[in-house]
Short mmCIF file of C-alpha atoms in Angstrom, two decimals:
data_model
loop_
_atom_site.label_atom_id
_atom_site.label_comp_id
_atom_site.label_asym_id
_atom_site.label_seq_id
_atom_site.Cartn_x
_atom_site.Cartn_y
_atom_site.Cartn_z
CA UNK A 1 0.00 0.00 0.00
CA UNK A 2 3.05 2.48 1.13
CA UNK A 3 4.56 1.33 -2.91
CA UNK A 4 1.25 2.38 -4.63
CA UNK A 5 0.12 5.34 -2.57
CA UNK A 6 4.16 6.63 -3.04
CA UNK A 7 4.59 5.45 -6.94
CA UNK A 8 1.57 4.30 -8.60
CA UNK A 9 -0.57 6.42 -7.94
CA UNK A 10 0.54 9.73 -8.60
CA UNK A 11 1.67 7.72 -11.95
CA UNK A 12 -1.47 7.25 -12.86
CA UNK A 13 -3.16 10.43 -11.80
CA UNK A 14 -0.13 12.02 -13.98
CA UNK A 15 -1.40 9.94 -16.94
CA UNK A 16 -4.73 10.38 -16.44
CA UNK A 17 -4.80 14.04 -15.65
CA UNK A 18 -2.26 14.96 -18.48
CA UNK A 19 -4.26 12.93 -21.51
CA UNK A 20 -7.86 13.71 -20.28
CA UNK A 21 -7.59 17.18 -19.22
CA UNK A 22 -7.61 19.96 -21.77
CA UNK A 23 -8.58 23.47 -21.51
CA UNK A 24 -8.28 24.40 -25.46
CA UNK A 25 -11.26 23.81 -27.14
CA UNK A 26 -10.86 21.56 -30.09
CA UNK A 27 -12.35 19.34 -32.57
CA UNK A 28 -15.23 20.97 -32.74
CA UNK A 29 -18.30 19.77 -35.03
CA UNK A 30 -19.24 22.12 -37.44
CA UNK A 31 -21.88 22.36 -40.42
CA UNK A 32 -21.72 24.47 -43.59
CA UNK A 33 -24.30 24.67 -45.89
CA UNK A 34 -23.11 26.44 -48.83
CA UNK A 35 -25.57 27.61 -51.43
CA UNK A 36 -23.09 29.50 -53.51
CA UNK A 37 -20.56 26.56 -54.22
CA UNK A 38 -18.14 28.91 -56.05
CA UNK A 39 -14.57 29.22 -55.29
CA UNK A 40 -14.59 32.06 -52.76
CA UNK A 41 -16.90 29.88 -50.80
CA UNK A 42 -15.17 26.99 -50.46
CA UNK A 43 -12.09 29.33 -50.35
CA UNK A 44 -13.95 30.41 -46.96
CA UNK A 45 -15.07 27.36 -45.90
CA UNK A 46 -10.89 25.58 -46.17
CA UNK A 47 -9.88 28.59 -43.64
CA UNK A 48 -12.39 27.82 -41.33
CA UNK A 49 -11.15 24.11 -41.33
CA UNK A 50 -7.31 25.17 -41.73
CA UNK A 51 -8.20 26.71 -37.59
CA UNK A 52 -7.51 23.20 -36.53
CA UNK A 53 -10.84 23.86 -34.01
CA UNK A 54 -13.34 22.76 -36.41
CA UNK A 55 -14.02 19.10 -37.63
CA UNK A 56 -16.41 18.77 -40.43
CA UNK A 57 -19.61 17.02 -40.16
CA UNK A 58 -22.07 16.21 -42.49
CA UNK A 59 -26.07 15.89 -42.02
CA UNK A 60 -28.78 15.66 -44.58
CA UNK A 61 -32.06 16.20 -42.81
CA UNK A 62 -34.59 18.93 -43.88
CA UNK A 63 -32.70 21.61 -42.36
CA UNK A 64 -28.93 20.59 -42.33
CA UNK A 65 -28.05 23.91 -40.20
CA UNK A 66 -30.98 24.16 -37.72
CA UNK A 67 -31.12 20.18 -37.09
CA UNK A 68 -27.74 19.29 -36.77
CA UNK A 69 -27.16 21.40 -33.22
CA UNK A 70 -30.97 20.64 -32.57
CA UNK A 71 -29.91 16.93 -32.31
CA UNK A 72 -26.68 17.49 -30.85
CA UNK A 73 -24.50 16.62 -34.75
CA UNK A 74 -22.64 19.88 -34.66
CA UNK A 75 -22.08 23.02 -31.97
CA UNK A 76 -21.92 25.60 -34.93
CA UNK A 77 -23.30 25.61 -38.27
CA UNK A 78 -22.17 28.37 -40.81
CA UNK A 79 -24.72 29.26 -44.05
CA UNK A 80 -23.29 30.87 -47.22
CA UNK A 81 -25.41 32.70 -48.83
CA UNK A 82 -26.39 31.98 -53.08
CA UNK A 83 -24.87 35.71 -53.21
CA UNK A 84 -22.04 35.47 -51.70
CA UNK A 85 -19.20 35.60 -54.38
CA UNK A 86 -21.33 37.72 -56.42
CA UNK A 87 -21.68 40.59 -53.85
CA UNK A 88 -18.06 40.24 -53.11
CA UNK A 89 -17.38 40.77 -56.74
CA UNK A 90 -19.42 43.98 -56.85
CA UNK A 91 -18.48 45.87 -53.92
CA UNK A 92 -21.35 44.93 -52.20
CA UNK A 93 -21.49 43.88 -48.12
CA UNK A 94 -22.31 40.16 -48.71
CA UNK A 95 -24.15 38.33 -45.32
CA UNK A 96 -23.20 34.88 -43.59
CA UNK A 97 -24.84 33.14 -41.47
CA UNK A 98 -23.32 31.66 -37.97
CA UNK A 99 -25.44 29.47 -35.59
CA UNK A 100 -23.87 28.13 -32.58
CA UNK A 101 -24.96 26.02 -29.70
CA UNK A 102 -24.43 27.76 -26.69
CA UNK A 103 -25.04 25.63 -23.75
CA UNK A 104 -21.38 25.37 -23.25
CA UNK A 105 -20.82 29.49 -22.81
CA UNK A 106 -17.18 28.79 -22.98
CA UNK A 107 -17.69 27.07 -26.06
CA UNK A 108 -19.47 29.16 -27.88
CA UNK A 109 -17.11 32.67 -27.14
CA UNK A 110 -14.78 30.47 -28.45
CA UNK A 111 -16.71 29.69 -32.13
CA UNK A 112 -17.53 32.89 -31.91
CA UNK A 113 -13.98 34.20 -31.78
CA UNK A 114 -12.84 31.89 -34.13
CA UNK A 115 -15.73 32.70 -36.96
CA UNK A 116 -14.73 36.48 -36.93
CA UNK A 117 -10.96 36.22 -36.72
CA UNK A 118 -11.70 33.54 -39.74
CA UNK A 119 -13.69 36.25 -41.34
CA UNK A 120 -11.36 39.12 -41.16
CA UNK A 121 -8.15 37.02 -42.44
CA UNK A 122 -10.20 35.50 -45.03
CA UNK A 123 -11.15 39.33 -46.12
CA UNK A 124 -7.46 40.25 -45.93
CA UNK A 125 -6.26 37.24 -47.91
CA UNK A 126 -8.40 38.44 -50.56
CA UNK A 127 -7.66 41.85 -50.57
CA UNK A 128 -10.69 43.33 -48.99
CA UNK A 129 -9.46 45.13 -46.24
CA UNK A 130 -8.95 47.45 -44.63
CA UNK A 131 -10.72 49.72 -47.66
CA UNK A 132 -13.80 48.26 -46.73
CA UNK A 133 -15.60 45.48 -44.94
CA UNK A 134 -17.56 43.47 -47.27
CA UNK A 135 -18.33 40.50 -45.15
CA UNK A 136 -20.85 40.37 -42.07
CA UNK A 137 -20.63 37.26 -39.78
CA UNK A 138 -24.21 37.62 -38.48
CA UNK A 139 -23.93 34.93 -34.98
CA UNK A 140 -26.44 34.12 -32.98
CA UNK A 141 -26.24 31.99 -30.18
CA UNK A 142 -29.17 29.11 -29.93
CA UNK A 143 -30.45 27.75 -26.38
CA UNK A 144 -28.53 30.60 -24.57
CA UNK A 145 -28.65 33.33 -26.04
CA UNK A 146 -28.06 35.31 -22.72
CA UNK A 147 -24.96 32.93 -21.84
CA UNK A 148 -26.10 32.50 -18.53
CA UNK A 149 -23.34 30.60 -16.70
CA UNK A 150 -25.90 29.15 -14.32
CA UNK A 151 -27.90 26.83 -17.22
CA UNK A 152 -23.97 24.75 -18.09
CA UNK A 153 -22.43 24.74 -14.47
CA UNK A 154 -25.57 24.08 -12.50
CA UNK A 155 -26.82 20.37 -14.66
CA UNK A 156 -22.96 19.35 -14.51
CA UNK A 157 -22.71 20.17 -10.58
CA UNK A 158 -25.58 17.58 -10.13
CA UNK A 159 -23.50 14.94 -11.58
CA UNK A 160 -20.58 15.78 -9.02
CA UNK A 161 -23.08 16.40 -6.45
CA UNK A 162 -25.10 12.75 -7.59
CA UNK A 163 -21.59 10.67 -7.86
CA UNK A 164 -19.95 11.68 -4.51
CA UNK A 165 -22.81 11.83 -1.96
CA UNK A 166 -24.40 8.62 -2.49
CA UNK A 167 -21.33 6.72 -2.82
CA UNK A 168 -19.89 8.46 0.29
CA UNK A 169 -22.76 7.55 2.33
CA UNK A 170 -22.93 4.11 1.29
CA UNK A 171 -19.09 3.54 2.21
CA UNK A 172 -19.46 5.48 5.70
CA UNK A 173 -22.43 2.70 5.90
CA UNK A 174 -20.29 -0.07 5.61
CA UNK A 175 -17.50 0.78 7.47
CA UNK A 176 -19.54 2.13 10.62
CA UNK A 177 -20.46 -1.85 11.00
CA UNK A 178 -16.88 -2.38 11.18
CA UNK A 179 -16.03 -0.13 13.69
CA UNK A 180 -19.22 -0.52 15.79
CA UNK A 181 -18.46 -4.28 15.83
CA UNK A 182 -22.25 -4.91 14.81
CA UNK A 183 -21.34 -6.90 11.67
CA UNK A 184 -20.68 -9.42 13.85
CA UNK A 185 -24.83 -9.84 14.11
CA UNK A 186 -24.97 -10.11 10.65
CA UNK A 187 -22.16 -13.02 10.38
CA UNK A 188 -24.36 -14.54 13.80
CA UNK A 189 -27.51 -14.35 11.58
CA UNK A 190 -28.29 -16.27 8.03
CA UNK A 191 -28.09 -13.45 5.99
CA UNK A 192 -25.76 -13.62 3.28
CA UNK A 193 -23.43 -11.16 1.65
CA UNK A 194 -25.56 -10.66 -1.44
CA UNK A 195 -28.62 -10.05 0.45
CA UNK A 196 -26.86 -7.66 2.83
CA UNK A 197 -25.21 -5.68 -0.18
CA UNK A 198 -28.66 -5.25 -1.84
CA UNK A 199 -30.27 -4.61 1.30
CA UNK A 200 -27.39 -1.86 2.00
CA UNK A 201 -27.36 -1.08 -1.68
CA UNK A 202 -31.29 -0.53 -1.90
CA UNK A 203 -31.62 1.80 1.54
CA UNK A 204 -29.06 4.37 -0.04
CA UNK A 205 -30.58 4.10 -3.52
CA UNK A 206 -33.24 5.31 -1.96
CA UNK A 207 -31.49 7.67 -0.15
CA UNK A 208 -30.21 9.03 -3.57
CA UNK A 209 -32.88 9.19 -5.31
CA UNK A 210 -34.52 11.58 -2.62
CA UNK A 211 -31.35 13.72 -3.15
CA UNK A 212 -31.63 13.72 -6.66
CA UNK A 213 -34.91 14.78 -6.56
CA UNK A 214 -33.83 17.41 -4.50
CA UNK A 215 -31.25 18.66 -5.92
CA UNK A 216 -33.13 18.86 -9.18
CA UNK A 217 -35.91 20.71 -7.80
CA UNK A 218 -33.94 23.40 -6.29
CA UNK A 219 -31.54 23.84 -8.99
CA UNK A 220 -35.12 24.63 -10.92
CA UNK A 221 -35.88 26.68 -8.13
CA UNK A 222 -33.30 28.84 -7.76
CA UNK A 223 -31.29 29.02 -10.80
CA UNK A 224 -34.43 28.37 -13.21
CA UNK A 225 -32.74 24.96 -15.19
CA UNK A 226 -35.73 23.48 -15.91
CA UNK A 227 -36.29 20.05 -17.85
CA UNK A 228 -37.43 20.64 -21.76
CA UNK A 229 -39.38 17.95 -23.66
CA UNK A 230 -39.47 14.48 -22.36
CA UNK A 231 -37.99 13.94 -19.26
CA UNK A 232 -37.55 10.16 -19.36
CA UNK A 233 -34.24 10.23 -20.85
CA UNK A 234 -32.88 12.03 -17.84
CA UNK A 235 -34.92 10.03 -15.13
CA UNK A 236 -33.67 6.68 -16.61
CA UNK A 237 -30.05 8.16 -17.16
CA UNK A 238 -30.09 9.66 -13.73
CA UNK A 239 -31.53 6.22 -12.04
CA UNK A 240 -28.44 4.10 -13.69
CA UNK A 241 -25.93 6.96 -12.64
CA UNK A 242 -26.79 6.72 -8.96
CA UNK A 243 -26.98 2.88 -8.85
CA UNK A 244 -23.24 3.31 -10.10
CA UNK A 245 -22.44 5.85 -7.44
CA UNK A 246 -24.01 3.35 -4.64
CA UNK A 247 -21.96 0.64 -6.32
CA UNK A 248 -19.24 2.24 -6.02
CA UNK A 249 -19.60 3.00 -2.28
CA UNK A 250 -20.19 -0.49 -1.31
CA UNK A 251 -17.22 -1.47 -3.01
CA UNK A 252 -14.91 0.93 -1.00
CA UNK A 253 -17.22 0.45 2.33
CA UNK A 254 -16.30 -3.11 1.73
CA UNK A 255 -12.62 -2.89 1.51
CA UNK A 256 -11.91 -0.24 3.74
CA UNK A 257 -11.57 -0.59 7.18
CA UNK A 258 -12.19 2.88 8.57
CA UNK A 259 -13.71 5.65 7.73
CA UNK A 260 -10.86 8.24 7.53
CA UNK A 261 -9.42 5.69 4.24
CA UNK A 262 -13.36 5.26 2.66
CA UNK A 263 -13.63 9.34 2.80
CA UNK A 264 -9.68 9.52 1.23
CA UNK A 265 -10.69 7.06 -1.34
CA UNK A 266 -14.03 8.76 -2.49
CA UNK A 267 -12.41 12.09 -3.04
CA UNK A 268 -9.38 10.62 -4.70
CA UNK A 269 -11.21 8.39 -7.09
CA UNK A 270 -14.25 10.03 -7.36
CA UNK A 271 -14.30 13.77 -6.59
CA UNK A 272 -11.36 14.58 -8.25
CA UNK A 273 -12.11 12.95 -11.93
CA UNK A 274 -16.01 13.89 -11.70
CA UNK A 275 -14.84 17.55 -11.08
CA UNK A 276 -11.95 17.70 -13.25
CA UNK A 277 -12.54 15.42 -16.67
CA UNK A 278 -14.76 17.36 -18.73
CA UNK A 279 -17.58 15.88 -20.96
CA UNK A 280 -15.07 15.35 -23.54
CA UNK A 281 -14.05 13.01 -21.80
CA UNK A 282 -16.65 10.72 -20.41
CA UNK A 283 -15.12 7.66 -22.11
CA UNK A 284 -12.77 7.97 -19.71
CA UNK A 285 -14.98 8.07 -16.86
CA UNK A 286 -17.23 5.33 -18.53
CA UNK A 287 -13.79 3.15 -17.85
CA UNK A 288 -13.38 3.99 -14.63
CA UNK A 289 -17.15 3.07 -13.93
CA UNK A 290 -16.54 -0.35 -16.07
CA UNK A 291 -13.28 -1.16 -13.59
CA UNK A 292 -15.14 -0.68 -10.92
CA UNK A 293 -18.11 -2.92 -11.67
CA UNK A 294 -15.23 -5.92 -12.05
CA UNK A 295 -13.90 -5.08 -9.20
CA UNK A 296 -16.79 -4.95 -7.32
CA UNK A 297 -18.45 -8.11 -8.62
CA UNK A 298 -14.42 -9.68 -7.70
CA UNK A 299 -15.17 -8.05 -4.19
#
């Protein structure tokens, strides 16, 4: 234990920290729909690939623009208008089109950035400044349009709040029998460990759910995040994220042996990567979830 607390961990919370964590915003899914197709617009459309920010992404529904960030394909879409190499060609102030998703508000001041310095080189490339500007980026920002800090941090605090809680609880739980000595009863009695894990397990599900609900409500309360269409999706979602979080209590209540190393192992394992790996990274946290199911079911 000394060996892995001095070495292996701090190894792996190097590795894990250094690959997962990233400030920059990159690879960004964007949509253009181009209804000049002439070679100032796809002249325009290379730089805003060349950026290294955006990744293409193609969609074909009714509305390529407005559907693709309805249904979550892109974070920006960018429309060219049919007169867009024409106006340029007569002096005129030509018009494009930027939509951006901005329910990351970090995100979008980003795309926004990006589109306008993208704009502006693209207009001194081809020689149209500074005598005049002859290309508006017209941006608007969909779903929060007053970037309102409150509607991204507050639904991502409830996952922190929803992993650490329950499964610090739960371990407490188990390691209070420890120290109290009454686990002895339960050895004494003909219970067996799977019923007393589900019976532990079910208790602080419970427990969790109540929070949740909570949480929710007063989060809808307060900073007015309310649920939009069909709120099943979340419900179910939320239901198998808290049965994880109360998994993964009983699994350190079980192999701890006090409640000072159950606390120290919840913060380390959980606190730290639900706080600090983004949603860029869930794979990553989808792993960790996945290891700890095995090593829970070896438990």
């Amino acid at each position: 234990m000394t060996l892995a607390l001095a070495f292996l961990l701090p190894f792996m919370t190097l590795l894990i920290f250094g690959f997962a964590t990233r400030l920059e915003s990159q690879n960004i899914p964007l949509v253009v729909q181009d209804f000049d197709h002439t070679n100032l617009s796809n002249s325009y459309i290379e730089k805003l690939y060349a950026t290294n920010q955006f990744i293409p992404k193609e969609w074909t529904g009714g509305n390529p623009a407005r559907d693709a960030i309805d249904r979550g394909i892109a974070k920006v879409a960018v429309i060219i208008t049919p007169q867009f190499s024409r106006d340029i060609k007569a002096n005129k102030t030509t018009t494009i089109q930027v939509l951006i998703d901005a329910t990351d508000v970090n995100n979008a001041r980003v795309i926004r950035g990006s589109i306008q310095r993208v704009t502006n080189f693209f207009m001194q490339e081809a020689g149209l400044l500074p005598t005049t500007k002859r290309i508006t980026a017209r941006i608007r920002l969909w779903f929060n349009p007053g970037r309102l800090e409150s509607l991204y941090i507050v639904p991502g605090v409830y996952g922190v709040i929803l992993w650490i809680f329950p499964s610090l609880l739960t371990a407490i739980a188990m390691v209070r029998e420890k120290e109290k000595g009454t686990i002895l009863q339960v050895y004494a009695s003909s219970i067996s460990a799977t019923e007393l894990l589900l019976g532990k397990g079910m208790a602080y599900l419970l427990i969790a759910i109540t929070e949740a609900l909570i949480v929710i409500g007063l989060g809808t309360i307060i900073f007015q995040v309310g649920l939009v269409n069909n709120p099943i999706t979340l419900l179910l979602g939320t239901l198998i994220f808290l049965i994880d979080s109360v998994m993964f209590g009983l699994l350190v209540g079980v192999r701890s042996n006090n409640q000072n190393s159950a606390v120290q192992i919840i913060s380390l394992v959980g606190f730290i990567t639900s706080l600090l790996l983004s949603r860029h990274k869930l794979i990553m946290v989808d792993i960790m979830r996945y290891v700890t199911h095995i090593l829970y079911i070896i438990a």
